[in-house]
C-alpha cells in the first residue's frame, strides 16, 4: 500500500487561545507579540502548525467567537502588522498558521448585522434570520419556535426596533447568518477567507461547520429534556438540507485554490454523515473533529449532565474515532483537549500520579492515527481549576448561563445546597473554563504569564507545574512530549497513517492495541502499545509474539512481566514495541466480537454494492432485450436470479437462470424478468416461498435497517448545553 503523505496529515498542530497564552505588554491579557516570543519553544517541542483561536475584532462575549470585523485584529491582541510578523515568523521556521473560521454567526456588533436590524426593508435584512413573534393563549409574546440555544435559554432574541426575533444558536450577541442568501456566502468568502489567504494564512479550523444550513420550515423540535422549555435544535440545524452544497461551494470557489488545510468542527452525526464532509472525493473539508473521546460519559445535548465512563467505553470511543476512516479516502484527527474541553490529565489521568498519567496520555495521543492536535499547556500537564474555587471564578458564558438558569429553576428548593454541590462537581470536571486559565510559564507571580493581574485567575498550582521547571528536566512531562512527537514522526507509517486494533476490550485496567500498515495479518512491522490506566499493579500479558524492541516508555526501569500503577516509575506501565518479523497476536473475546461486528458491517456494505452492481447488470439485460424485441425477434421470457451469500468473510454473488416454476424471494435475491409474469413473481415473494437453494442468509432490508440502526455515534462538538433551566 502506498501512503499519500500530506503536510497537514503529518502535522502536529498546537492550539493557541490568545487571551491566555502569553502577555507581552503587561496588561494582563495575552497577545500576538507574546505568541511570537515563543516560536522557538514551539518549534523545539515538535510543533508544525499553530491553530490560533479567534484574534479578530470582537466584543468578546464568547471570547472572540463573536466577530465584529473579520478583517481586523482585536486591539488588545495587536494589529494586522503583528499578524503578518507572526505569519512570516512561522514560515521562516518552516511552520504554518491556521486561523479559526467563525462564519455560522457574527457578533451583533458586525456592521452587517447593524444594518440588518435597522429596518425590515434594509437590503441586508435577510443576511440574518428574522421571524415574527408567536403569541400564546394569554396573548404573551413568544419566540417563533422551541429551539434552545447552546448557551441555555431560547435560540431566538427579540429585537424591539422591528418587533421581530433573530436566530442566535449561541449567545444573544451571536446572530446566525442566513446562508440561504448567496450574497452572504460571497461576502464571507471574501472577507473571512480570501482576506487571510492573501496574507499567507495556511488554512482554517472551521467553527460549527455543520450548522450553516437550517431547515427552512423552522418547526418545533421534539422534546428531549422534559424539564426544559427549549430543546436541542440539532434535528433542524445540524447537517441541514444544503450543508454539503455550501461546503462544496466554499471548497470550489475558495479553499481549493490555495495550498491550505481545513478542519471542521462538526457535532452530532453518524459515520456516514461524517464521511460526506471529509471523504476526499467529496471536495469539502480535509478533516473534522470527532468528539467520541472527549465526550465519553457525557449526556448528549447537555454538557453538565454527566454519567461517567469506564475504560471499556473509553477504548470504544478511541476505536470509533480511528475506525471512522478505515477503508475510505477520508482523514481524521486526534485530540483530547481544546479550548472547549477540560484538562485531560484531570479528566482521564490521575491526580495522585500526575506526571506518569500525563505521560501515558501523551503516549496514547502520539500513537493514534490522524492529524494530531495538542492544546496550550497540555505539554506541561496543566490541570483543571481547583474544586475549592467558587462559581465566581468561572468566566465562560456557557458555564455562567448554565449556573444562572439552574439557580433560577432550583434556587428555592430545600435541597438546593446539595443540588448545587452536585452541579459544581460536574462543572469542576468538564467546564470550558479549565482550558482557559493562563499558561504557566514559570514560578514567578501570575505564573510568568503576565506582570499584571491577568484577566482570569491563574491556577493555584503554577509553582509546581510550569514550563521553566520542566524544560531542562529530562524526566519532565514536557520532555516526554518532545520525545513522543519525535517517535511519532520516526514511525509515521504506523503511528500517523497506520491502522489500529484493540486487543483487550475486556480488560478494565489495561489498554492494549496494535498499529499496523494495511493488513494486520501481513508481515509488515507493527507497533504494540500497552497502557495501564489503573492505579494497580497488573500482570503484563504479552498478547503479541515475535521480537520486539522497546522504543518509548514512561518508566525508565521496565520490568518484563509487570505493568505497575501510575506512580511506580521503576516499572513498566507502558510499552511500545516495533517488530520487524512475522508475529501473531491474540484478541480477548470482547475484542474478537467487536471486530466480527465491524467485519460484518463491511460485508454488508460490500453486499449492498454487489446488489447495486447486479441491478445495473439487469438494466443492461433489459436494454438488450428491448433492442432485440424492437428488431422484431421474439424472445422467450427469461428470469434471472442473483443469490448473494456471506461465507468465511467473503461475499459470493451468483447470477443464474431461475427455473420459472420455482417462486423465490426478493428479500435477498434480486430478480428481473422481462415478461408479464414479473408481477406474479413479486406476489410470490414471501420468505416462506424460497426454495432451499435460494434461501437467503439474511434479508437485505433487514441488513439495511440494521446498518442504519447502528451508526457510529459521533457526539456533539459544541461545547455546550442545549437547553435551559440547568441541571
Ligand atoms: C464552537 C467553539 C466554541 C464557541 C462556539 C460558538 O463550538 O469551539 O468555543 O463558543 O463554537 O462560536
Ligand atoms: Ca497584552
XYZ file of C-alpha atoms and ligand atoms in Angstrom:
740
model
C 0.000 0.000 0.000
C 1.405 3.386 -0.880
C 0.764 6.104 1.627
C -0.292 9.521 0.355
C 1.777 11.694 2.681
C 0.431 15.208 3.014
C 1.799 18.067 5.118
C -1.406 18.530 7.038
C -1.741 14.802 7.729
C 1.796 14.558 9.063
C 1.482 17.666 11.165
C 1.428 18.194 14.895
C -0.877 21.157 15.408
C -0.680 23.270 18.551
C -3.723 25.316 19.501
C -3.261 28.764 20.999
C -6.021 30.547 22.889
C -4.712 34.097 22.593
C -6.201 35.648 25.741
C -4.459 33.137 27.998
C -1.248 32.232 26.206
C 1.365 34.959 26.836
C 1.073 38.647 27.670
C 3.862 40.791 26.205
C 2.873 44.265 27.421
C 1.747 43.751 30.998
C -1.976 44.457 30.601
C -2.997 41.042 31.905
C -4.230 39.834 28.509
C -2.350 37.526 26.161
C -1.369 38.938 22.762
C 0.215 38.232 19.384
C 3.626 39.586 20.343
C 3.518 37.168 23.270
C 2.943 34.314 20.839
C 5.795 35.481 18.610
C 8.163 35.400 21.593
C 7.598 31.647 21.989
C 8.001 30.393 18.418
C 11.358 28.754 19.075
C 9.929 26.985 22.106
C 7.127 25.575 19.952
C 9.470 24.609 17.134
C 11.676 22.788 19.628
C 8.669 20.947 21.063
C 7.956 19.499 17.605
C 5.054 21.687 16.559
C 4.487 22.120 12.804
C 1.378 24.281 12.720
C -0.261 26.730 15.088
C -4.037 26.906 15.189
C -4.833 30.320 16.592
C -8.282 30.711 18.153
C -10.126 33.911 17.143
C -7.945 37.023 17.323
C -10.354 39.151 15.252
C -12.004 42.309 16.462
C -14.797 41.355 18.825
C -16.758 42.482 21.879
C -15.531 39.176 23.443
C -18.906 37.944 24.670
C -17.842 34.444 23.611
C -14.101 35.052 23.785
C -13.783 36.127 20.171
C -16.192 33.612 18.642
C -18.366 36.704 18.231
C -16.563 38.549 15.442
C -17.374 42.185 14.635
C -14.836 42.512 11.817
C -13.119 39.629 10.012
C -10.515 41.972 8.578
C -9.094 43.481 11.712
C -7.454 42.287 14.896
C -8.807 42.727 18.424
C -6.743 45.760 19.518
C -5.755 44.177 22.845
C -4.191 41.285 20.928
C -2.343 43.504 18.448
C -2.519 44.695 14.860
C -2.601 43.388 11.300
C 1.139 44.054 11.198
C 1.659 41.835 14.249
C -0.278 39.111 12.452
C 1.986 39.476 9.428
C 5.056 39.206 11.664
C 3.584 36.049 13.181
C 2.849 34.516 9.757
C 6.331 35.360 8.471
C 8.000 34.221 11.690
C 6.309 30.840 11.388
C 7.042 30.443 7.692
C 10.702 31.295 8.187
C 10.884 28.418 10.691
C 9.172 26.006 8.300
C 5.991 26.217 10.366
C 2.482 27.299 9.384
C -0.547 29.136 10.730
C -4.193 28.107 10.760
C -6.891 30.528 11.939
C -10.377 29.959 13.305
C -13.152 30.493 10.760
C -16.331 31.573 12.530
C -18.930 32.071 9.825
C -22.107 30.493 11.163
C -22.682 33.745 13.008
C -21.124 37.158 13.530
C -21.216 39.464 16.501
C -24.279 41.696 16.741
C -21.680 44.494 16.529
C -20.719 43.499 12.975
C -21.705 46.227 10.503
C -23.750 43.705 8.506
C -25.969 42.978 11.500
C -26.282 46.627 12.464
C -27.714 47.250 9.001
C -29.858 44.156 9.093
C -31.539 45.057 12.364
C -32.134 48.699 11.385
C -35.347 48.069 9.391
C -37.356 45.341 7.704
C -36.589 46.851 4.316
C -32.851 47.220 4.706
C -31.025 45.411 1.852
C -29.153 43.355 4.452
C -32.321 42.388 6.337
C -32.177 38.827 5.021
C -28.460 38.447 5.722
C -29.618 37.116 9.097
C -32.616 35.016 10.120
C -35.603 37.082 11.232
C -39.040 35.752 12.232
C -42.228 37.290 13.614
C -43.151 36.526 17.245
C -45.707 33.925 18.217
C -48.406 34.738 20.755
C -49.640 32.245 23.337
C -53.214 31.791 24.654
C -52.682 34.653 27.114
C -51.546 36.914 24.306
C -47.975 36.807 25.591
C -45.205 37.206 23.047
C -43.168 34.020 22.471
C -40.205 33.030 20.298
C -41.055 31.601 16.835
C -40.295 28.025 17.942
C -38.892 25.913 20.796
C -35.279 25.759 19.646
C -32.810 26.103 22.514
C -29.510 27.962 22.482
C -26.289 26.023 23.029
C -25.726 28.538 25.808
C -29.090 27.960 27.608
C -32.491 29.536 27.062
C -34.210 30.205 23.746
C -32.244 30.339 20.482
C -34.260 33.425 19.472
C -33.630 37.003 20.542
C -36.347 39.639 20.415
C -35.416 42.939 18.779
C -37.655 45.904 19.548
C -36.658 48.029 16.558
C -38.651 45.900 14.155
C -40.683 43.766 16.593
C -39.133 40.510 15.320
C -36.870 37.778 16.643
C -33.495 36.844 15.180
C -31.983 33.392 15.432
C -28.840 33.003 17.540
C -27.909 29.439 18.339
C -25.237 30.661 20.761
C -25.117 33.936 22.751
C -27.701 36.741 22.270
C -24.922 38.754 20.614
C -24.088 35.984 18.100
C -26.795 36.260 15.403
C -26.789 33.380 12.883
C -26.071 34.378 9.296
C -28.582 33.443 6.589
C -26.577 31.075 4.379
C -29.538 30.692 2.019
C -28.602 34.097 0.633
C -25.758 33.765 -1.932
C -24.655 37.361 -1.261
C -23.923 36.418 2.335
C -21.798 33.471 1.257
C -19.808 35.532 -1.229
C -19.246 38.268 1.316
C -17.954 35.679 3.798
C -15.641 34.102 1.234
C -14.089 37.491 0.517
C -13.927 38.946 3.985
C -13.321 35.932 6.235
C -11.336 33.604 3.945
C -9.619 35.251 0.975
C -8.561 38.272 3.018
C -6.402 35.975 5.169
C -5.283 33.548 2.461
C -3.863 36.528 0.579
C -1.812 37.315 3.686
C -0.317 33.843 3.760
C -2.506 32.012 6.254
C -2.291 28.242 5.684
C -5.807 27.150 6.484
C -8.707 27.245 8.884
C -10.220 25.382 11.745
C -13.877 25.781 10.785
C -16.121 26.600 13.718
C -19.559 24.928 13.961
C -19.149 23.681 10.391
C -22.322 21.570 10.487
C -24.739 24.389 11.334
C -24.903 26.621 8.256
C -27.977 25.064 6.655
C -31.131 25.373 8.752
C -34.289 23.518 7.857
C -36.339 26.324 6.359
C -39.630 25.243 7.922
C -38.418 26.389 11.338
C -40.769 23.976 13.125
C -40.630 22.945 16.771
C -38.173 20.153 17.576
C -39.295 17.097 19.575
C -38.900 17.311 23.336
C -35.785 15.561 24.608
C -35.474 17.176 28.030
C -38.968 17.424 29.566
C -37.555 19.568 32.369
C -36.660 22.291 29.893
C -38.735 24.770 27.877
C -36.258 24.973 25.000
C -34.848 21.891 23.352
C -31.704 20.918 21.410
C -32.328 22.145 17.864
C -29.939 19.734 16.129
C -32.635 17.937 14.172
C -33.291 21.089 12.143
C -29.975 22.899 12.395
C -27.205 20.287 12.308
C -26.167 18.724 8.955
C -29.123 20.505 7.355
C -30.528 20.054 3.824
C -28.000 22.249 1.963
C -24.940 21.828 4.176
C -22.918 19.828 1.644
C -23.830 22.140 -1.183
C -22.481 25.027 0.915
C -19.246 23.248 1.790
C -18.698 22.181 -1.793
C -19.203 25.742 -2.917
C -16.749 27.108 -0.341
C -14.224 24.487 -1.420
C -14.593 25.032 -5.153
C -14.808 28.815 -5.005
C -12.152 29.388 -2.362
C -10.165 26.808 -0.417
C -9.277 24.555 -3.367
C -7.480 27.493 -4.977
C -4.837 27.620 -2.241
C -2.421 25.102 -0.712
C -4.230 25.159 2.604
C -5.851 22.799 5.092
C -9.295 22.789 6.665
C -10.527 21.019 9.760
C -14.187 21.302 10.632
C -15.915 21.215 13.974
C -18.978 19.104 13.225
C -21.251 17.953 16.001
C -23.686 15.051 16.254
C -23.621 12.838 13.202
C -23.352 9.252 12.094
C -20.256 7.800 10.465
C -21.911 8.046 7.053
C -22.855 11.672 7.636
C -19.336 12.490 8.826
C -17.729 10.876 5.800
C -19.682 13.163 3.494
C -17.769 16.116 4.906
C -14.296 14.613 4.706
C -14.153 11.999 2.014
C -11.516 13.428 -0.360
C -13.663 12.821 -3.408
C -16.460 14.971 -1.965
C -14.307 18.114 -2.084
C -15.484 19.727 1.157
C -13.069 19.723 4.115
C -9.833 17.825 4.822
C -10.834 16.519 8.222
C -13.255 17.050 11.079
C -13.102 16.752 14.825
C -14.994 13.796 16.249
C -15.904 14.074 19.888
C -16.218 10.401 20.846
C -13.264 10.513 23.209
C -13.673 13.901 24.852
C -17.370 13.407 25.474
C -17.221 9.862 26.763
C -19.516 9.702 29.789
C -21.372 12.931 28.949
C -25.073 13.171 28.206
C -25.574 14.233 24.622
C -27.110 17.679 24.349
C -26.261 18.708 27.899
C -22.636 19.130 28.871
C -23.408 19.420 32.576
C -25.309 16.169 32.849
C -22.663 13.558 33.324
C -22.806 9.766 33.694
C -19.173 8.800 33.984
C -17.432 6.097 31.977
C -15.132 3.114 32.324
C -12.022 2.155 30.397
C -14.027 -0.072 28.069
C -16.220 2.883 26.993
C -13.047 4.845 26.509
C -11.491 2.177 24.282
C -14.650 2.023 22.215
C -14.558 5.806 21.770
C -10.911 5.706 20.660
C -11.686 2.836 18.313
C -14.662 4.637 16.762
C -12.677 7.772 16.241
C -9.967 5.799 14.427
C -12.118 3.256 12.585
C -14.160 6.082 11.135
C -11.762 6.482 8.167
C -10.853 2.791 7.711
C -11.203 1.761 4.097
C -12.146 5.263 2.914
C -10.360 8.206 1.321
C -11.161 10.340 4.352
C -8.852 11.608 7.070
C -9.338 12.201 10.772
C -7.977 13.981 13.810
C -6.567 13.038 17.198
C -7.088 15.306 20.189
C -8.041 15.105 23.822
C -8.008 18.802 24.736
C -9.053 22.126 23.255
C -10.496 25.442 24.422
C -13.901 23.810 24.965
C -12.646 20.812 26.959
C -11.317 20.317 30.455
C -7.690 19.337 31.056
C -7.043 15.742 30.025
C -4.794 14.839 32.920
C -7.601 15.710 35.348
C -10.311 14.063 33.279
C -8.551 10.895 32.111
C -5.390 10.756 34.197
C -4.928 10.533 37.907
C -4.121 13.396 40.270
C -2.035 11.219 42.558
C 0.054 10.058 39.638
C 0.037 13.333 37.832
C 3.253 13.072 35.799
C 3.095 9.415 34.866
C -0.549 9.570 33.872
C 0.099 12.708 31.800
C 2.890 10.849 30.015
C 0.613 7.894 29.474
C -1.910 10.179 27.774
C 0.884 11.617 25.653
C 1.733 8.087 24.521
C -1.882 7.423 23.677
C -2.246 10.610 21.666
C 1.005 10.286 19.764
C 0.320 6.692 18.685
C -3.172 7.244 17.208
C -3.960 7.682 13.509
C -4.871 11.114 12.144
C -3.624 14.673 12.403
C -2.611 15.351 15.990
C -3.847 18.455 17.815
C -2.475 19.487 21.186
C -3.658 22.385 23.265
C -1.565 25.021 25.032
C -0.431 23.816 28.446
C -1.188 20.174 27.645
C 2.537 19.641 27.039
C 3.274 20.510 30.684
C 0.183 18.705 32.008
C -1.752 21.723 33.229
C -4.751 20.704 35.319
C -8.363 21.731 35.867
C -9.082 24.617 38.227
C -9.211 23.659 41.919
C -12.511 22.233 43.199
C -12.382 24.741 46.055
C -12.916 27.691 43.698
C -16.442 29.067 43.715
C -18.646 29.696 40.696
C -17.494 33.350 40.760
C -14.123 32.334 39.333
C -15.812 30.874 36.256
C -15.989 33.344 33.372
C -17.195 31.307 30.401
C -20.662 32.313 29.129
C -21.549 28.619 28.783
C -20.863 27.871 32.465
C -22.185 31.190 33.752
C -25.512 30.901 31.879
C -25.990 27.292 32.862
C -25.481 28.121 36.506
C -27.821 31.115 36.256
C -30.670 29.078 34.762
C -30.005 26.303 37.239
C -30.311 28.700 40.165
C -33.464 30.233 38.744
C -35.019 26.780 38.453
C -33.901 25.215 41.729
C -32.687 28.105 43.913
C -35.734 27.926 46.184
C -35.625 24.156 46.700
C -34.874 22.973 50.224
C -32.089 20.771 48.970
C -30.566 23.423 46.738
C -27.209 23.250 48.547
C -26.991 19.565 47.730
C -28.074 20.084 44.127
C -25.606 22.902 43.736
C -22.776 20.780 45.090
C -23.586 18.070 42.576
C -23.578 20.599 39.750
C -20.300 22.121 40.962
C -18.749 18.642 40.943
C -19.589 18.356 37.253
C -18.501 21.924 36.500
C -15.242 21.106 38.258
C -14.778 18.206 35.876
C -15.962 19.406 32.472
C -16.392 23.207 32.246
C -14.655 25.030 29.410
C -13.008 27.392 31.901
C -10.436 24.738 32.836
C -8.709 25.138 29.478
C -8.796 28.907 29.638
C -6.657 29.757 32.644
C -3.317 31.449 31.834
C -0.442 29.278 30.638
C 2.027 28.627 33.443
C 5.427 29.673 32.110
C 7.393 29.849 35.366
C 7.043 30.059 39.138
C 7.045 33.854 39.361
C 3.897 35.851 40.127
C 0.976 35.043 37.810
C 2.880 32.038 36.538
C 5.030 34.244 34.314
C 2.044 34.755 32.050
C 1.928 38.474 32.751
C 3.443 41.085 35.037
C -0.041 42.365 35.922
C -3.047 40.604 37.335
C -4.424 38.506 34.472
C -7.978 38.837 33.146
C -8.725 35.441 34.639
C -7.171 33.756 37.648
C -4.013 31.653 37.306
C -4.319 28.088 38.595
C -3.029 27.758 42.171
C -0.559 25.069 41.129
C 1.626 27.270 38.886
C 4.610 26.896 41.199
C 4.669 23.118 40.745
C 3.513 22.973 37.144
C 5.253 25.339 34.718
C 7.401 25.376 31.602
C 10.588 26.707 33.236
C 10.784 23.896 35.765
C 10.318 21.253 33.083
C 12.361 22.488 30.198
C 15.734 21.173 31.419
C 14.447 18.188 33.347
C 14.912 15.077 31.201
C 12.116 13.330 33.142
C 9.569 16.098 32.776
C 6.232 15.734 31.028
C 7.375 18.425 28.604
C 10.436 16.482 27.522
C 8.381 13.334 27.358
C 6.094 15.059 24.848
C 9.095 16.166 22.793
C 10.287 12.587 22.551
C 6.772 11.234 21.859
C 6.360 13.654 18.976
C 9.729 12.605 17.550
C 8.860 8.922 17.778
C 5.525 9.652 16.083
C 7.355 11.168 13.117
C 10.056 8.499 13.091
C 7.476 5.721 12.727
C 4.857 7.735 10.925
C 3.687 4.961 8.605
C 2.442 3.135 11.659
C 1.675 5.852 14.139
C 0.224 8.618 11.955
C -1.034 6.632 8.974
C -1.419 3.070 10.282
C -4.473 1.023 11.196
C -5.491 0.330 14.757
C -6.681 -2.759 16.602
C -7.631 -3.127 20.263
C -6.500 -6.460 21.703
C -8.061 -6.348 25.148
C -11.585 -4.927 25.178
C -12.424 -6.952 28.267
C -9.628 -5.525 30.340
C -10.857 -2.699 32.555
C -7.383 -1.630 33.607
C -5.092 -2.001 30.659
C -5.487 -0.689 27.133
C -3.500 -2.651 24.565
C -3.507 -2.045 20.857
C -1.625 -2.712 17.683
C -0.766 -0.255 14.993
C -0.050 -1.778 11.629
C 0.070 -0.996 7.979
C -2.810 -2.300 5.894
C -3.430 -5.975 6.541
C -2.971 -6.966 10.195
C -2.018 -10.479 9.125
C 0.726 -9.246 6.873
C 4.352 -9.334 7.837
C 4.766 -5.566 7.924
C 6.180 -4.193 11.163
C 3.739 -3.370 13.908
C 3.683 -1.076 16.885
C 2.407 -2.664 20.067
C 1.144 -0.231 22.678
C 0.318 -1.200 26.267
C -1.136 1.368 28.650
C -2.006 0.667 32.254
C -4.810 3.107 33.041
C -5.259 1.834 36.582
C -3.726 2.576 39.939
C -2.982 -1.122 40.385
C -0.009 -3.199 39.560
C -1.146 -5.698 36.954
C 0.391 -8.687 35.272
C 1.738 -7.907 31.850
C 0.232 -10.363 29.408
C 2.175 -10.401 26.235
C -0.542 -10.569 23.595
C 1.777 -10.497 20.608
C 4.532 -12.941 19.728
C 7.710 -12.020 17.983
C 10.795 -9.958 18.536
C 10.295 -6.524 19.918
C 12.308 -3.508 20.607
C 11.209 -1.061 23.246
C 11.195 2.411 21.725
C 9.487 4.587 24.277
C 8.199 4.218 27.797
C 7.195 6.487 30.637
C 9.169 4.434 33.125
C 12.909 4.135 32.951
C 13.218 0.726 34.533
C 10.932 -1.656 32.668
C 10.190 -4.972 34.364
C 9.308 -7.688 31.903
C 6.106 -9.127 33.306
C 4.594 -6.388 35.417
C 2.678 -3.278 34.497
C 2.812 -1.110 37.549
C 0.477 1.631 38.648
C 0.927 5.186 37.578
C 3.302 6.188 40.289
C 5.760 3.317 40.011
C 8.283 4.805 37.719
C 10.644 1.930 38.151
C 8.455 -0.457 36.349
C 6.734 -0.633 33.100
C 3.232 0.664 32.709
C 3.606 1.409 29.086
C 5.386 -0.419 26.379
C 5.540 0.317 22.728
C 7.419 -2.060 20.569
C 8.438 -2.201 16.995
C 8.628 -5.539 15.395
C 10.288 -6.469 12.180
C 9.255 -10.077 11.777
C 6.105 -12.064 11.449
C 4.074 -12.224 14.572
C 0.744 -13.419 15.796
C -1.448 -11.788 18.368
C -4.481 -12.725 20.374
C -7.680 -10.813 20.887
C -9.752 -11.238 24.002
C -13.330 -12.386 23.448
C -14.884 -8.992 23.561
C -12.363 -7.585 21.092
C -12.956 -10.542 18.812
C -16.689 -9.915 18.927
C -16.157 -6.236 18.288
C -14.117 -6.895 15.164
C -16.546 -9.524 13.972
C -19.285 -6.909 14.104
C -17.096 -4.464 12.238
C -16.296 -7.071 9.622
C -19.981 -7.880 9.296
C -20.681 -4.254 8.725
C -18.063 -4.104 5.987
C -19.545 -7.205 4.442
C -22.971 -5.682 4.460
C -21.615 -2.666 2.667
C -19.956 -4.933 0.131
C -23.232 -6.770 -0.224
C -25.146 -3.590 -0.974
C -22.525 -2.680 -3.506
C -22.886 -6.037 -5.253
C -26.639 -5.679 -5.320
C -26.315 -2.298 -6.915
C -23.959 -3.762 -9.499
C -26.435 -6.560 -10.117
C -29.224 -4.096 -10.707
C -27.009 -2.424 -13.257
C -26.479 -5.775 -14.920
C -30.185 -6.359 -15.053
C -30.703 -2.970 -16.614
C -28.305 -3.980 -19.362
C -30.190 -7.178 -19.919
C -33.456 -5.349 -20.189
C -31.896 -2.922 -22.587
C -30.531 -5.735 -24.681
C -33.929 -7.389 -24.760
C -35.604 -4.168 -25.678
C -33.194 -3.870 -28.571
C -33.823 -7.464 -29.547
C -37.579 -7.037 -29.320
C -37.529 -3.913 -31.364
C -35.681 -5.781 -34.089
C -38.775 -7.971 -34.078
C -37.128 -11.069 -32.691
C -39.454 -12.919 -30.392
C -37.575 -13.884 -27.306
C -38.514 -16.406 -24.681
C -39.197 -14.842 -21.314
C -36.182 -15.096 -19.057
C -35.936 -14.623 -15.335
C -32.624 -14.155 -13.724
C -31.800 -14.704 -10.159
C -28.954 -13.440 -8.082
C -28.060 -15.062 -4.858
C -25.667 -13.465 -2.508
C -24.216 -15.131 0.476
C -21.644 -14.332 3.056
C -19.334 -17.113 3.947
C -15.998 -17.053 5.662
C -15.829 -13.335 5.279
C -16.304 -13.334 1.525
C -19.290 -12.050 -0.384
C -20.290 -14.506 -3.105
C -22.531 -13.469 -5.902
C -24.141 -15.956 -8.246
C -26.176 -14.987 -11.221
C -28.150 -17.746 -12.770
C -31.354 -18.540 -14.546
C -34.306 -19.035 -12.338
C -36.412 -22.085 -13.027
C -39.714 -20.456 -13.841
C -41.765 -22.820 -11.782
C -39.987 -22.032 -8.530
C -41.061 -18.962 -6.645
C -38.264 -17.030 -4.984
C -37.660 -14.347 -2.502
C -36.599 -10.844 -3.462
C -35.637 -10.134 0.065
C -32.107 -11.251 -0.682
C -32.234 -12.141 -4.311
C -32.692 -9.511 -6.894
C -34.812 -10.624 -9.747
C -35.877 -9.309 -13.047
C -37.993 -10.731 -15.697
C -38.910 -9.287 -18.974
C -42.231 -10.942 -19.246
C -45.610 -10.109 -17.893
C -45.040 -12.641 -15.126
C -42.895 -10.207 -13.212
C -45.973 -9.006 -11.395
C -46.806 -12.552 -10.461
C -43.304 -13.168 -9.312
C -43.418 -10.332 -6.896
C -46.674 -11.540 -5.490
C -44.907 -14.769 -4.630
C -42.197 -13.080 -2.713
C -42.812 -14.348 0.718
C -39.808 -15.717 2.532
C -41.674 -18.944 3.161
C -41.710 -19.499 -0.532
C -37.990 -19.515 -1.004
C -36.612 -22.712 -2.228
C -33.858 -24.095 -0.020
C -31.165 -23.467 -2.574
C -32.214 -19.832 -2.795
C -32.503 -19.458 0.914
C -31.125 -16.085 1.915
C -28.504 -15.648 4.607
C -30.439 -12.694 5.996
C -32.786 -10.319 4.306
C -31.362 -7.290 2.608
C -33.909 -4.974 4.114
C -33.029 -6.404 7.487
C -29.356 -5.854 6.818
C -30.037 -2.369 5.546
C -32.122 -1.399 8.532
C -29.553 -2.847 10.893
C -26.946 -0.728 9.226
C -28.973 2.377 9.770
C -29.649 1.453 13.344
C -26.026 1.235 14.222
C -24.314 4.359 13.049
C -21.094 5.270 14.729
C -22.345 7.671 17.283
C -20.309 10.792 16.939
C -21.082 13.046 19.808
C -21.548 16.776 19.501
C -18.685 19.144 19.196
C -20.408 22.084 20.681
C -19.090 22.705 23.987
C -22.367 23.424 25.450
C -25.634 22.539 26.910
C -28.577 22.826 24.609
C -31.483 23.765 26.720
C -32.272 25.964 29.647
C -33.055 25.711 33.329
C -29.896 23.791 34.005
C -29.207 20.521 35.698
C -17.568 26.426 18.783
C -16.382 26.926 19.559
C -16.863 27.462 20.866
C -17.834 28.580 20.594
C -18.949 28.145 19.657
C -19.717 29.318 19.132
O -18.185 25.366 19.415
O -15.434 25.927 19.710
O -15.820 27.892 21.679
O -18.395 29.016 21.794
O -18.450 27.468 18.547
O -18.971 30.008 18.166
Ca -1.236 42.029 26.490
